[in-house]
PDB file of C-alpha atoms in Angstrom:
ATOM      1  CA  UNK A   1       0.000   0.000   0.000  1.00  0.00           C
ATOM      2  CA  UNK A   2       1.242   3.516  -0.765  1.00  0.00           C
ATOM      3  CA  UNK A   3      -0.092   7.079  -0.597  1.00  0.00           C
ATOM      4  CA  UNK A   4      -1.477   7.944  -4.021  1.00  0.00           C
ATOM      5  CA  UNK A   5      -2.819  11.457  -3.329  1.00  0.00           C
ATOM      6  CA  UNK A   6      -2.369  14.245  -0.767  1.00  0.00           C
ATOM      7  CA  UNK A   7      -4.731  17.206  -0.348  1.00  0.00           C
ATOM      8  CA  UNK A   8      -3.942  20.163   1.926  1.00  0.00           C
ATOM      9  CA  UNK A   9      -6.223  23.117   2.636  1.00  0.00           C
ATOM     10  CA  UNK A  10      -5.576  26.269   4.675  1.00  0.00           C
ATOM     11  CA  UNK A  11      -2.445  24.962   6.381  1.00  0.00           C
ATOM     12  CA  UNK A  12       0.255  27.601   6.659  1.00  0.00           C
ATOM     13  CA  UNK A  13       0.533  29.455   3.302  1.00  0.00           C
ATOM     14  CA  UNK A  14      -1.304  26.789   1.260  1.00  0.00           C
ATOM     15  CA  UNK A  15      -4.921  27.667   0.482  1.00  0.00           C
ATOM     16  CA  UNK A  16      -5.476  24.409  -1.394  1.00  0.00           C
ATOM     17  CA  UNK A  17      -3.068  21.959  -2.945  1.00  0.00           C
ATOM     18  CA  UNK A  18      -3.676  18.480  -4.298  1.00  0.00           C
ATOM     19  CA  UNK A  19      -0.795  16.276  -5.411  1.00  0.00           C
ATOM     20  CA  UNK A  20      -0.819  12.830  -6.957  1.00  0.00           C
ATOM     21  CA  UNK A  21       1.973  10.566  -5.771  1.00  0.00           C
ATOM     22  CA  UNK A  22       3.438   7.490  -7.391  1.00  0.00           C
ATOM     23  CA  UNK A  23       4.951   4.271  -6.007  1.00  0.00           C
ATOM     24  CA  UNK A  24       8.623   4.241  -5.048  1.00  0.00           C
ATOM     25  CA  UNK A  25      10.122   7.761  -5.258  1.00  0.00           C
ATOM     26  CA  UNK A  26       8.490  11.200  -5.466  1.00  0.00           C
ATOM     27  CA  UNK A  27      10.428  14.451  -5.680  1.00  0.00           C
ATOM     28  CA  UNK A  28       8.916  17.652  -4.328  1.00  0.00           C
ATOM     29  CA  UNK A  29      10.760  20.758  -5.505  1.00  0.00           C
ATOM     30  CA  UNK A  30      10.179  24.465  -5.850  1.00  0.00           C
ATOM     31  CA  UNK A  31      11.244  27.883  -4.652  1.00  0.00           C
ATOM     32  CA  UNK A  32      11.378  28.868  -0.988  1.00  0.00           C
ATOM     33  CA  UNK A  33       7.979  29.494   0.585  1.00  0.00           C
ATOM     34  CA  UNK A  34       5.939  27.525  -1.981  1.00  0.00           C
ATOM     35  CA  UNK A  35       4.705  24.789   0.406  1.00  0.00           C
ATOM     36  CA  UNK A  36       7.100  21.849  -0.005  1.00  0.00           C
ATOM     37  CA  UNK A  37       7.553  21.345   3.733  1.00  0.00           C
ATOM     38  CA  UNK A  38       3.848  21.994   4.338  1.00  0.00           C
ATOM     39  CA  UNK A  39       2.961  19.015   2.119  1.00  0.00           C
ATOM     40  CA  UNK A  40       5.276  16.825   4.210  1.00  0.00           C
ATOM     41  CA  UNK A  41       3.861  18.333   7.401  1.00  0.00           C
ATOM     42  CA  UNK A  42       0.317  17.479   6.243  1.00  0.00           C
ATOM     43  CA  UNK A  43       1.294  13.835   5.672  1.00  0.00           C
ATOM     44  CA  UNK A  44       2.988  13.724   9.094  1.00  0.00           C
ATOM     45  CA  UNK A  45      -0.092  15.320  10.691  1.00  0.00           C
ATOM     46  CA  UNK A  46      -2.323  12.619   9.228  1.00  0.00           C
ATOM     47  CA  UNK A  47      -0.011   9.811  10.344  1.00  0.00           C
ATOM     48  CA  UNK A  48       0.765  11.025  13.863  1.00  0.00           C
ATOM     49  CA  UNK A  49      -1.955  13.543  14.746  1.00  0.00           C
ATOM     50  CA  UNK A  50       0.563  16.328  15.382  1.00  0.00           C
ATOM     51  CA  UNK A  51       2.914  18.668  13.561  1.00  0.00           C
ATOM     52  CA  UNK A  52       6.677  18.188  13.504  1.00  0.00           C
ATOM     53  CA  UNK A  53       7.195  21.965  13.462  1.00  0.00           C
ATOM     54  CA  UNK A  54       4.900  23.295  16.227  1.00  0.00           C
ATOM     55  CA  UNK A  55       2.905  22.220  19.281  1.00  0.00           C
ATOM     56  CA  UNK A  56       0.487  25.136  18.871  1.00  0.00           C
ATOM     57  CA  UNK A  57      -2.352  24.308  16.452  1.00  0.00           C
ATOM     58  CA  UNK A  58      -2.895  28.046  15.801  1.00  0.00           C
ATOM     59  CA  UNK A  59       0.565  28.253  14.195  1.00  0.00           C
ATOM     60  CA  UNK A  60      -0.330  25.444  11.802  1.00  0.00           C
ATOM     61  CA  UNK A  61      -3.484  26.880  10.264  1.00  0.00           C
ATOM     62  CA  UNK A  62      -4.170  29.977   8.204  1.00  0.00           C
ATOM     63  CA  UNK A  63      -6.185  31.962  10.773  1.00  0.00           C
ATOM     64  CA  UNK A  64      -7.998  34.049   8.169  1.00  0.00           C
ATOM     65  CA  UNK A  65      -9.492  31.224   6.097  1.00  0.00           C
ATOM     66  CA  UNK A  66     -11.416  29.268   8.745  1.00  0.00           C
ATOM     67  CA  UNK A  67     -11.424  25.468   8.619  1.00  0.00           C
ATOM     68  CA  UNK A  68      -8.192  23.722   7.660  1.00  0.00           C
ATOM     69  CA  UNK A  69      -7.357  20.115   6.944  1.00  0.00           C
ATOM     70  CA  UNK A  70      -5.477  17.424   5.126  1.00  0.00           C
ATOM     71  CA  UNK A  71      -6.419  14.183   3.414  1.00  0.00           C
ATOM     72  CA  UNK A  72      -4.505  11.270   1.970  1.00  0.00           C
ATOM     73  CA  UNK A  73      -5.717   8.499  -0.307  1.00  0.00           C
ATOM     74  CA  UNK A  74      -3.943   5.211  -0.788  1.00  0.00           C
ATOM     75  CA  UNK A  75      -3.762   3.008  -3.845  1.00  0.00           C
ATOM     76  CA  UNK A  76      -6.202   0.599  -2.124  1.00  0.00           C
ATOM     77  CA  UNK A  77      -8.883   3.307  -1.791  1.00  0.00           C
ATOM     78  CA  UNK A  78      -8.389   4.014   1.918  1.00  0.00           C
ATOM     79  CA  UNK A  79      -8.791   7.673   2.916  1.00  0.00           C
ATOM     80  CA  UNK A  80      -7.537   9.413   6.048  1.00  0.00           C
ATOM     81  CA  UNK A  81      -8.849  12.901   6.804  1.00  0.00           C
ATOM     82  CA  UNK A  82      -8.088  15.408   9.539  1.00  0.00           C
ATOM     83  CA  UNK A  83      -9.975  18.682  10.003  1.00  0.00           C
ATOM     84  CA  UNK A  84      -8.892  21.592  12.155  1.00  0.00           C
ATOM     85  CA  UNK A  85     -11.731  23.843  13.191  1.00  0.00           C
ATOM     86  CA  UNK A  86     -11.881  26.334  16.061  1.00  0.00           C
ATOM     87  CA  UNK A  87      -8.410  25.265  17.313  1.00  0.00           C
ATOM     88  CA  UNK A  88      -9.434  21.580  17.575  1.00  0.00           C
ATOM     89  CA  UNK A  89      -8.493  18.552  15.469  1.00  0.00           C
ATOM     90  CA  UNK A  90     -11.187  16.138  14.283  1.00  0.00           C
TER      91      UNK A  90
END
């Protein structure tokens, strides 16, 4: 089983980003501040329930856009979703 798709919304500077992933190796590249680490942080958040960069949930979300979240899909059709609303994870 592998992660086939990652969706991030309103986490840090990313308003919405959806990336398809492939088996084996994926390379995420881009200029500084474009959301590369945020994509990895979203995957980590879904797997562990916390951020690797901050303990404060307010620092993770974009305060001005309301509800935030992340979702991954696997090649077997399994979906994992986390929503952050009013400073609480669901």
